[in-house]
mmCIF file of C-alpha atoms in Angstrom:
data_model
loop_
_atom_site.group_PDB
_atom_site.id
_atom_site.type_symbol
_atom_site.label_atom_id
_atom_site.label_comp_id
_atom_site.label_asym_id
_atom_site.label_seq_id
_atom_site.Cartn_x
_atom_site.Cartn_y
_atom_site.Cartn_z
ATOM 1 C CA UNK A 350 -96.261 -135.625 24.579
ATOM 2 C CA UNK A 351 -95.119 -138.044 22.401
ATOM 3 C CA UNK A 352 -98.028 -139.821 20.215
ATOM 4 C CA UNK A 353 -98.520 -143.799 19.993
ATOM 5 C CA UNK A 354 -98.323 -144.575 16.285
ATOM 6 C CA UNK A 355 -100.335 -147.785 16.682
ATOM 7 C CA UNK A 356 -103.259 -146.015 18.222
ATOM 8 C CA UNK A 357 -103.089 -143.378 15.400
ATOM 9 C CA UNK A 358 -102.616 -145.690 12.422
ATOM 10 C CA UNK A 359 -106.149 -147.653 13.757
ATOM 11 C CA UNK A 360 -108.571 -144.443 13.399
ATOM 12 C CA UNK A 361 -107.571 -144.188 9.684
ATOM 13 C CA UNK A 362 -110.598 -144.342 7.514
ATOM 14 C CA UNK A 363 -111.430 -147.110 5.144
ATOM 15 C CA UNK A 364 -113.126 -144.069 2.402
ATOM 16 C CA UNK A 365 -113.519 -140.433 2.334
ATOM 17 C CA UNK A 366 -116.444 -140.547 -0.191
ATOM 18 C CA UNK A 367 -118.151 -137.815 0.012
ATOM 19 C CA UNK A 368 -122.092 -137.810 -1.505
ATOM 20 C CA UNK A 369 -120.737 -135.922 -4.753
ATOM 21 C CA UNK A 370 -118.184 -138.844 -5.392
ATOM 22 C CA UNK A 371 -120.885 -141.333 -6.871
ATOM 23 C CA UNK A 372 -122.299 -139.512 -9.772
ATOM 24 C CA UNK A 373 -122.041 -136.129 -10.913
ATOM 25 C CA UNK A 374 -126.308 -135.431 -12.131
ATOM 26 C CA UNK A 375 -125.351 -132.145 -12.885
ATOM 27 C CA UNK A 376 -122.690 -133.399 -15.897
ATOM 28 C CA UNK A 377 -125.016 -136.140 -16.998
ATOM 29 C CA UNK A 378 -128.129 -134.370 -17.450
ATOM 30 C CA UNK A 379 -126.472 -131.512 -18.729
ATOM 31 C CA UNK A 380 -124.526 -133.715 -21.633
ATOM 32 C CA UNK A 381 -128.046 -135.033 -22.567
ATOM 33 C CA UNK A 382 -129.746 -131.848 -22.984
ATOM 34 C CA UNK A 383 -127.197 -130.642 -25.817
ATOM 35 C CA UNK A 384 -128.200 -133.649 -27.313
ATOM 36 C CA UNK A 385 -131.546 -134.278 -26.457
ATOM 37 C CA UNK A 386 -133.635 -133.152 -29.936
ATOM 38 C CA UNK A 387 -131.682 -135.414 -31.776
ATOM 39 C CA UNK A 388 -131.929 -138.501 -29.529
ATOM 40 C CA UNK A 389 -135.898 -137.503 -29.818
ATOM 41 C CA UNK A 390 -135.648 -137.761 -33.599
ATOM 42 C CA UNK A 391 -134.414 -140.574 -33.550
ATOM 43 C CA UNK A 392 -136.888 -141.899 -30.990
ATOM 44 C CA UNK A 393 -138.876 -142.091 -34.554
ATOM 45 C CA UNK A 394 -136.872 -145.187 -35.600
ATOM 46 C CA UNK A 395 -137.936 -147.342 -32.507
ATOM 47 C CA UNK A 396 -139.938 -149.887 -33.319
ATOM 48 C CA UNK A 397 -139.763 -149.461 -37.188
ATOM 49 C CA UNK A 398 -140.547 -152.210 -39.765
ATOM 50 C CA UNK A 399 -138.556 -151.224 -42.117
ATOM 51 C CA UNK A 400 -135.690 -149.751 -40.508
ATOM 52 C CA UNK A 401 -132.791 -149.376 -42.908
ATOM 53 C CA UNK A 402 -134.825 -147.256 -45.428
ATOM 54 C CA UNK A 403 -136.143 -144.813 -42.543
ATOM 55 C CA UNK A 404 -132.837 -144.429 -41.002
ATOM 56 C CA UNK A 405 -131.284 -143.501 -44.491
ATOM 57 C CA UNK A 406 -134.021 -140.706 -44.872
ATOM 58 C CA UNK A 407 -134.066 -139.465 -41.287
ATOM 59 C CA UNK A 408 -129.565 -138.966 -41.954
ATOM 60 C CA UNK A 409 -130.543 -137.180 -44.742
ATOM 61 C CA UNK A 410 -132.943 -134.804 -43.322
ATOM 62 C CA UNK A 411 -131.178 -134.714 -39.950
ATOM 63 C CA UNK A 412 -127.663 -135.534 -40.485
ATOM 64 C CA UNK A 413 -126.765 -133.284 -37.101
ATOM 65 C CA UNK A 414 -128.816 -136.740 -35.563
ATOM 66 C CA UNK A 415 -125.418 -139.074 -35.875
ATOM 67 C CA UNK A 416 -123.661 -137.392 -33.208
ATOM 68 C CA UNK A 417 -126.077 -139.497 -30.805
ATOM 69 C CA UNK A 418 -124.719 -142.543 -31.845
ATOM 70 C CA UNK A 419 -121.288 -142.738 -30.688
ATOM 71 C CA UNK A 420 -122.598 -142.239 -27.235
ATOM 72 C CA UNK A 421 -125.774 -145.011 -27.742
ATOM 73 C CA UNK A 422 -122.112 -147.733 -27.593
ATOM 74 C CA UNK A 423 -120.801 -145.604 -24.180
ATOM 75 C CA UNK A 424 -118.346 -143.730 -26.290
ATOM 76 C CA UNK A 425 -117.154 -140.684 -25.959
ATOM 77 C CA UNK A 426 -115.313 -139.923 -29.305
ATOM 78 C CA UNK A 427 -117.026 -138.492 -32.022
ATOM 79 C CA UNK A 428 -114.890 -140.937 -34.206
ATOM 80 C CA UNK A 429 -114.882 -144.748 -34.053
ATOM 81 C CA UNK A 430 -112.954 -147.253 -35.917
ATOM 82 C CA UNK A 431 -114.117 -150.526 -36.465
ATOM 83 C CA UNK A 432 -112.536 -153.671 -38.673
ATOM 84 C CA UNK A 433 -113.961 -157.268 -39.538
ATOM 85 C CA UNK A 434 -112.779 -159.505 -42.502
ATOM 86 C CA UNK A 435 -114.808 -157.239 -44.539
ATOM 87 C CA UNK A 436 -112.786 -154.003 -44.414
ATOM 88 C CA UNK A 437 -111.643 -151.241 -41.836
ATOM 89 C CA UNK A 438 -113.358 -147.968 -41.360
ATOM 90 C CA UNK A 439 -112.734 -145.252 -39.291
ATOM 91 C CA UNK A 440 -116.667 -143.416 -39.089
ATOM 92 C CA UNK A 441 -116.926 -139.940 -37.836
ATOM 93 C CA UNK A 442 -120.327 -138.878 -36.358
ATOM 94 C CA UNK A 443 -119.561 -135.007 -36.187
ATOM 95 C CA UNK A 444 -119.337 -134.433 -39.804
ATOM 96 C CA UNK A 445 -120.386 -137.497 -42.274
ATOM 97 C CA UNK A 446 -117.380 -139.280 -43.569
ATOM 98 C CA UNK A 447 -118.510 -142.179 -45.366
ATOM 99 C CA UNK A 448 -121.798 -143.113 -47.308
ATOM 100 C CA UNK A 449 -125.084 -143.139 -45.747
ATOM 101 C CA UNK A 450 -124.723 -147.014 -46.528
ATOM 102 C CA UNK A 451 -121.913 -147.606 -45.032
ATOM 103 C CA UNK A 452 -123.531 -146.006 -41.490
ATOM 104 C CA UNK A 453 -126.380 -148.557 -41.997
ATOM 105 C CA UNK A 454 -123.835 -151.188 -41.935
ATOM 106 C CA UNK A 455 -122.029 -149.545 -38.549
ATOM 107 C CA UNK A 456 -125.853 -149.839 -37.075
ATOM 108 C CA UNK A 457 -126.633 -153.201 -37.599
ATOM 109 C CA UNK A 458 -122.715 -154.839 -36.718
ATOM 110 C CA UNK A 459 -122.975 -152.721 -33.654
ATOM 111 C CA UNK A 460 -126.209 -153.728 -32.540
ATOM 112 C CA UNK A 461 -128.188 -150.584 -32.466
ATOM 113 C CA UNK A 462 -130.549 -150.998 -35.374
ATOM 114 C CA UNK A 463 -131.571 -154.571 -33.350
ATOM 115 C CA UNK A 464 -131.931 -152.275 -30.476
ATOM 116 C CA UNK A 465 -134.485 -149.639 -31.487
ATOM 117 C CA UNK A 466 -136.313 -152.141 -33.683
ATOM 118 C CA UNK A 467 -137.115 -154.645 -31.781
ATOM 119 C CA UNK A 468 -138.449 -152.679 -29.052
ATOM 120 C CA UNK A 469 -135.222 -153.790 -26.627
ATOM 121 C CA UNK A 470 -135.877 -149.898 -25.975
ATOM 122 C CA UNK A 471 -138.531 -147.699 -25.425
ATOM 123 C CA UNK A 472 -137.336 -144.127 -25.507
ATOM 124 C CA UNK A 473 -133.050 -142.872 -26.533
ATOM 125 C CA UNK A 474 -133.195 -140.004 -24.246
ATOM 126 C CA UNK A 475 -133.687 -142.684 -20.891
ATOM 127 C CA UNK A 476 -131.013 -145.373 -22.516
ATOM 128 C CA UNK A 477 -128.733 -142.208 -22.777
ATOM 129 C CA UNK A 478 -128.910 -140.656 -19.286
ATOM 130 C CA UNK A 479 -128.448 -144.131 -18.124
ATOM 131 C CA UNK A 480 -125.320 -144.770 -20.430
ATOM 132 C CA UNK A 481 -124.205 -141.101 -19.272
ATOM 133 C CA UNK A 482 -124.702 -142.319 -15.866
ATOM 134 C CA UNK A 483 -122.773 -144.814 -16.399
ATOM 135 C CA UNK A 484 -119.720 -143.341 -18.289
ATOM 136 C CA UNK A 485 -119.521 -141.207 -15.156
ATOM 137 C CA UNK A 486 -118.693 -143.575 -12.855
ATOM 138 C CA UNK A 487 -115.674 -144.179 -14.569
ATOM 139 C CA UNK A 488 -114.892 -140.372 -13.296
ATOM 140 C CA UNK A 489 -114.800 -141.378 -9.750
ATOM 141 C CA UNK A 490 -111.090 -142.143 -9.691
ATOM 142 C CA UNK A 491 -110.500 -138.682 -10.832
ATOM 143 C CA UNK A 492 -113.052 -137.231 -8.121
ATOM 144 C CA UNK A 493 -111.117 -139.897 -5.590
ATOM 145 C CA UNK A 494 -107.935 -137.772 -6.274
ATOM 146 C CA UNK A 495 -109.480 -134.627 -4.836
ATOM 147 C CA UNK A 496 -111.112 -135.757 -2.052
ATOM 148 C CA UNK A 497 -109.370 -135.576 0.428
ATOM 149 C CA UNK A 498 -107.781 -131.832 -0.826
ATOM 150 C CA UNK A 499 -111.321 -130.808 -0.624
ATOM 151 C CA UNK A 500 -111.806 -132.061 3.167
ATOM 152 C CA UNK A 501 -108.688 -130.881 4.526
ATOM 153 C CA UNK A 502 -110.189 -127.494 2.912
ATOM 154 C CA UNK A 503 -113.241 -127.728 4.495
ATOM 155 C CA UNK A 504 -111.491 -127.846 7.698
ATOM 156 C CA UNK A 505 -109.209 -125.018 6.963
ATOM 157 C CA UNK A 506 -111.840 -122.877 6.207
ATOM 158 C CA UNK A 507 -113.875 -123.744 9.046
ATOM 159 C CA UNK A 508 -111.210 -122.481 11.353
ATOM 160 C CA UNK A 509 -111.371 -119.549 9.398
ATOM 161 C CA UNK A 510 -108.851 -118.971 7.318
ATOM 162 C CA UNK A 511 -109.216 -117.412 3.956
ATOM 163 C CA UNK A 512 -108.798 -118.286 0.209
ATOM 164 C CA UNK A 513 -105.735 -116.163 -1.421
ATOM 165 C CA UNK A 514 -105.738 -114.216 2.165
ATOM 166 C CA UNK A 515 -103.951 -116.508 4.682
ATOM 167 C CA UNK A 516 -104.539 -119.625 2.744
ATOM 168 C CA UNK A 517 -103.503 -120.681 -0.706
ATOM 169 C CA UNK A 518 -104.124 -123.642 -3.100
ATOM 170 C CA UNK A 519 -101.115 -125.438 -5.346
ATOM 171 C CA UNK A 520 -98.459 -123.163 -5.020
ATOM 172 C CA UNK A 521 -94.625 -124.291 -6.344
ATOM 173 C CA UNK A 522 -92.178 -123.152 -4.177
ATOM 174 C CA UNK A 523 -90.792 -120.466 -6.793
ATOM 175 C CA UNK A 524 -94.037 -118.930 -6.411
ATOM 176 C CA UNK A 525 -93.330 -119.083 -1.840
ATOM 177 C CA UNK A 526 -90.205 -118.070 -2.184
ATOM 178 C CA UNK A 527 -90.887 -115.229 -4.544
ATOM 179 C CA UNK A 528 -94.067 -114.036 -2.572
ATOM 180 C CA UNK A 529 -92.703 -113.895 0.988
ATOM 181 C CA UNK A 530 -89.070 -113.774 0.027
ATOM 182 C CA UNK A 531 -88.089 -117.066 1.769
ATOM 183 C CA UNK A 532 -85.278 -119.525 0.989
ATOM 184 C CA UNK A 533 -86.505 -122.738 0.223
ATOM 185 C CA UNK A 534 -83.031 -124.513 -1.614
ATOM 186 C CA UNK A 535 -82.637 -126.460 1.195
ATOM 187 C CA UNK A 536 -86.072 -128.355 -0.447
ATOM 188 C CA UNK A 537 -85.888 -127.630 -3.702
ATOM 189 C CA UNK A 538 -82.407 -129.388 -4.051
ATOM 190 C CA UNK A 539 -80.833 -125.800 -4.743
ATOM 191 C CA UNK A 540 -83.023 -125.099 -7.502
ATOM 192 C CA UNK A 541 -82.937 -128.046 -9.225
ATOM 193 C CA UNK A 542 -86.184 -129.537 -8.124
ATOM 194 C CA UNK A 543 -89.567 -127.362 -8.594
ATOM 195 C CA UNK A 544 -91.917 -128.666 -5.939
ATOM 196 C CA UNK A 545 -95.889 -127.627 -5.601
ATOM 197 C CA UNK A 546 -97.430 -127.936 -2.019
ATOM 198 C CA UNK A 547 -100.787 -128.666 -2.153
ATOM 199 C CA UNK A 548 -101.560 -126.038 0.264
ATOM 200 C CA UNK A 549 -99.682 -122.812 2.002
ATOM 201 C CA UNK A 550 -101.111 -121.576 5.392
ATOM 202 C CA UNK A 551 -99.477 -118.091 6.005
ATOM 203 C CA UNK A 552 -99.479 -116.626 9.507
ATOM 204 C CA UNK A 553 -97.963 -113.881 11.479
ATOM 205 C CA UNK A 554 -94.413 -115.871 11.693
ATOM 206 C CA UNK A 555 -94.475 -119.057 10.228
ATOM 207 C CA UNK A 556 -95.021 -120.498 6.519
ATOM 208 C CA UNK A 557 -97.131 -123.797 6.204
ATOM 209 C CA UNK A 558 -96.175 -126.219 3.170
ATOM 210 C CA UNK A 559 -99.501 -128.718 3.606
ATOM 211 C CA UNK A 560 -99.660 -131.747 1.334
ATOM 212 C CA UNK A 561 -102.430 -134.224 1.791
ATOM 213 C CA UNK A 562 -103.180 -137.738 0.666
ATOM 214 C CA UNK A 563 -105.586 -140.685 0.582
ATOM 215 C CA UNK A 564 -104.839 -144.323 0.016
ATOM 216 C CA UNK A 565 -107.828 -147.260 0.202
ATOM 217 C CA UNK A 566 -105.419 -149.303 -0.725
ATOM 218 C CA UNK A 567 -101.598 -150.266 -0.770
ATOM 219 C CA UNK A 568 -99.017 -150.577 -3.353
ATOM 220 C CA UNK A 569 -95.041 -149.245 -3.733
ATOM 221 C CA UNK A 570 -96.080 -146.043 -4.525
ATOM 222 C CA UNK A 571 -97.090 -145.919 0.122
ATOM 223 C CA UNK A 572 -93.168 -146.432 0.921
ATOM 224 C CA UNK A 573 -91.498 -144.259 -1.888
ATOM 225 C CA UNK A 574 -94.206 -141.241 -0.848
ATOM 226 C CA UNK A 575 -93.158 -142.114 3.206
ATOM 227 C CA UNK A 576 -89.889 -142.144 2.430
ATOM 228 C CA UNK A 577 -90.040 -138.790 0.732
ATOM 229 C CA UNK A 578 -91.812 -136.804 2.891
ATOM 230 C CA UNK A 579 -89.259 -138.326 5.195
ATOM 231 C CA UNK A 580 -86.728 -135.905 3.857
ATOM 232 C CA UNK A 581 -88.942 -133.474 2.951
ATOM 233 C CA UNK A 582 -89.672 -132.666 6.785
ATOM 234 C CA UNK A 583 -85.618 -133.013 7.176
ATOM 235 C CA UNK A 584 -84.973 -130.396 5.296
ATOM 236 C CA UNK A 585 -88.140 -128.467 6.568
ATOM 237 C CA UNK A 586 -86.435 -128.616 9.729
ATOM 238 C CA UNK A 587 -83.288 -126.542 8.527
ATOM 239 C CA UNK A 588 -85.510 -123.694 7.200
ATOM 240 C CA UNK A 589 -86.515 -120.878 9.816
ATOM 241 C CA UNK A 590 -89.877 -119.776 8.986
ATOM 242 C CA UNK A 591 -90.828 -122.846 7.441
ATOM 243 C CA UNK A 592 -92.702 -126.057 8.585
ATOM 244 C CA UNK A 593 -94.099 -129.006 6.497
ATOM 245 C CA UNK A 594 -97.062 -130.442 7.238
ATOM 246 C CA UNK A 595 -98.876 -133.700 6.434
ATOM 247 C CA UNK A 596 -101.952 -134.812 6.263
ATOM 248 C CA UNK A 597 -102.608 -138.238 5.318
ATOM 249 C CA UNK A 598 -104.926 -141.202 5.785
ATOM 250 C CA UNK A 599 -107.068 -144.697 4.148
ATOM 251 C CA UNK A 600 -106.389 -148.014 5.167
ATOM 252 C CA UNK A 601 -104.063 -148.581 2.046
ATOM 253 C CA UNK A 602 -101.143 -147.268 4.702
ATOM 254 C CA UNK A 603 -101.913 -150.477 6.543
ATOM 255 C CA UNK A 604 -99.432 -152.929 3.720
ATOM 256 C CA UNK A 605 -96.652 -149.955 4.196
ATOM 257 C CA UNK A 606 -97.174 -149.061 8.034
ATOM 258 C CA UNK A 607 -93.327 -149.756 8.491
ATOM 259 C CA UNK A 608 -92.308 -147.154 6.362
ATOM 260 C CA UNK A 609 -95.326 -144.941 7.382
ATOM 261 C CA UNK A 610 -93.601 -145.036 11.670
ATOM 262 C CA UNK A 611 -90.681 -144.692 10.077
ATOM 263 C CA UNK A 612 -91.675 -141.361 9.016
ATOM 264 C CA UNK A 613 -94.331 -140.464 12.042
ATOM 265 C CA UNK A 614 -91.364 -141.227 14.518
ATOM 266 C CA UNK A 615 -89.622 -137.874 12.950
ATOM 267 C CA UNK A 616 -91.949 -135.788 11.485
ATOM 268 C CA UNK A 617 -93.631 -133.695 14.265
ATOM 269 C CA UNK A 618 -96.565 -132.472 12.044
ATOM 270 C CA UNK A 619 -97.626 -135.467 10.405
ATOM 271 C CA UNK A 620 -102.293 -136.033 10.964
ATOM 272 C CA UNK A 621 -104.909 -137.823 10.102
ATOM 273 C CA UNK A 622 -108.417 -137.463 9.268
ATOM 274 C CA UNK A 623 -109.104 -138.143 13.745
ATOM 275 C CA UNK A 624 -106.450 -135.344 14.365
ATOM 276 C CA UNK A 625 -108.449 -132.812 12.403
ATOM 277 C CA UNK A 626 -111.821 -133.945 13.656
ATOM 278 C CA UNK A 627 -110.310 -132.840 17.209
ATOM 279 C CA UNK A 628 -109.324 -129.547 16.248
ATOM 280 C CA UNK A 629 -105.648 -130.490 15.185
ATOM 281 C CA UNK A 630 -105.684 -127.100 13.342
ATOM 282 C CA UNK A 631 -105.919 -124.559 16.015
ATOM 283 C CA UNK A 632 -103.011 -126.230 17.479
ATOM 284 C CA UNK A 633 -100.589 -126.113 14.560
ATOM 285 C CA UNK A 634 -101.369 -122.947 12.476
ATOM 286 C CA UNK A 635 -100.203 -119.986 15.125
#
């Protein structure tokens, strides 16, 4: 039974956060604890009258203390540069660099000696899981990129295939071809071309080549990938034992829909998020 294309493209998904995608706890609180008696020491600088002097003594008792800092601006690197029309200086807060003086002059153009001592602050440990916090939601894109991998997972293992068993993660096709002894030129351009599926579903006769993707939104990137899984599941077509399948879905698809039908009108094994809700799986992988 041939499928409607308009009715399928209007259950795709507007997100495929999952409750992991927001903020990884584990990483933040876990970055804080390796640094979490030397934000304390330097807890003893909050509120100080005479601030400058105290710092220099704590540095010198507890130099370990100024790899906190970096990460009191949201920055990651242990090194920071930093230029005004008095000079250029490139600090590094794993191992001391540069005079004691010239650190007092990084903490009061950046801000931070204003912080502790005027009680914008009450404790470094809090401001830092909430900085951490924060620098982690700049990690979201990279969780966004695995998303939907790890749903379409979810599902395969649900209908009980196994890891490294029956099913396996980011394999090139050297690696298929070499494991079941399959010809795959016809998709690899004769060699020439070294291709990794995101997943391989092995059964008693037939070898899956699964790739999956997400778009919220649109952009050329939607027609070129269309267009190549286009020919992909061409030349899929001429391989016996061999069948490409796709898994794709987010509204992004919406601004390159043309090019999307162009690709559902020939590709028999081409789902969404819907199709696996309803048990797409059993039907494919025999």
């Amino acid at each position: 039974m041939k499928r409607n294309f308009k009715e399928w493209i209007n259950t795709f998904r507007d997100s495929i956060a999952d409750y992991n995608y927001y903020i990884n706890f584990e990483k933040v609180y876990s970055n804080i604890d390796n640094i979490k008696i030397e934000l304390n020491i330097l807890n003893s600088l909050i509120g100080s009258n005479n601030i400058d002097e105290e710092f220099e003594k704590l540095i010198k008792k507890y130099p370990e203390t100024l790899k906190c800092i970096p990460l009191l601006l949201a920055v990651r690197s242990s090194e920071i540069y930093a230029i005004d029309s008095e000079g250029a200086w490139n600090y590094n807060f794993k191992k001391q660099n540069l005079p004691i003086s010239q650190y007092k002059i990084f903490m009061k153009k950046t801000g931070l000696f204003d912080l502790m001592k005027n009680h914008i602050i009450n404790n470094l440990v809090d401001y830092a899981t909430g900085v951490e916090t924060g620098l982690d939601s700049n990690g979201r894109k990279n969780r966004g990129g695995h998303l939907m991998e790890n749903l379409i997972e979810s599902f395969i293992k649900k209908y009980g295939f196994k890891k490294n068993i029956n099913y396996f993660k980011e394999m090139y096709i050297h690696q298929i071809s070499d494991k079941w002894n399959i010809d795959l030129s016809k998709i690899s351009n004769h060699g020439k071309t070294e291709k990794r599926f995101d997943f391989i579903i092995k059964t008693s006769n037939m070898i899956y080549g699964i790739e999956t993707n997400f778009y919220r939104s649109g952009g050329s990137k939607l027609n070129e990938t269309a267009r190549s899984y286009k020919t992909l599941a061409l030349e899929a077509d001429e391989i016996n034992g061999f069948t490409f399948v796709w898994f794709t879905d987010g509204k992004g698809w919406m601004s390159a829909r043309n090019n999307l039908e162009e690709t559902f009108d020939i590709m028999q094994h081409i789902y969404n998020i819907n199709d696996l809700e309803n048990g797409i799986i059993t039907d494919i992988f025999k």
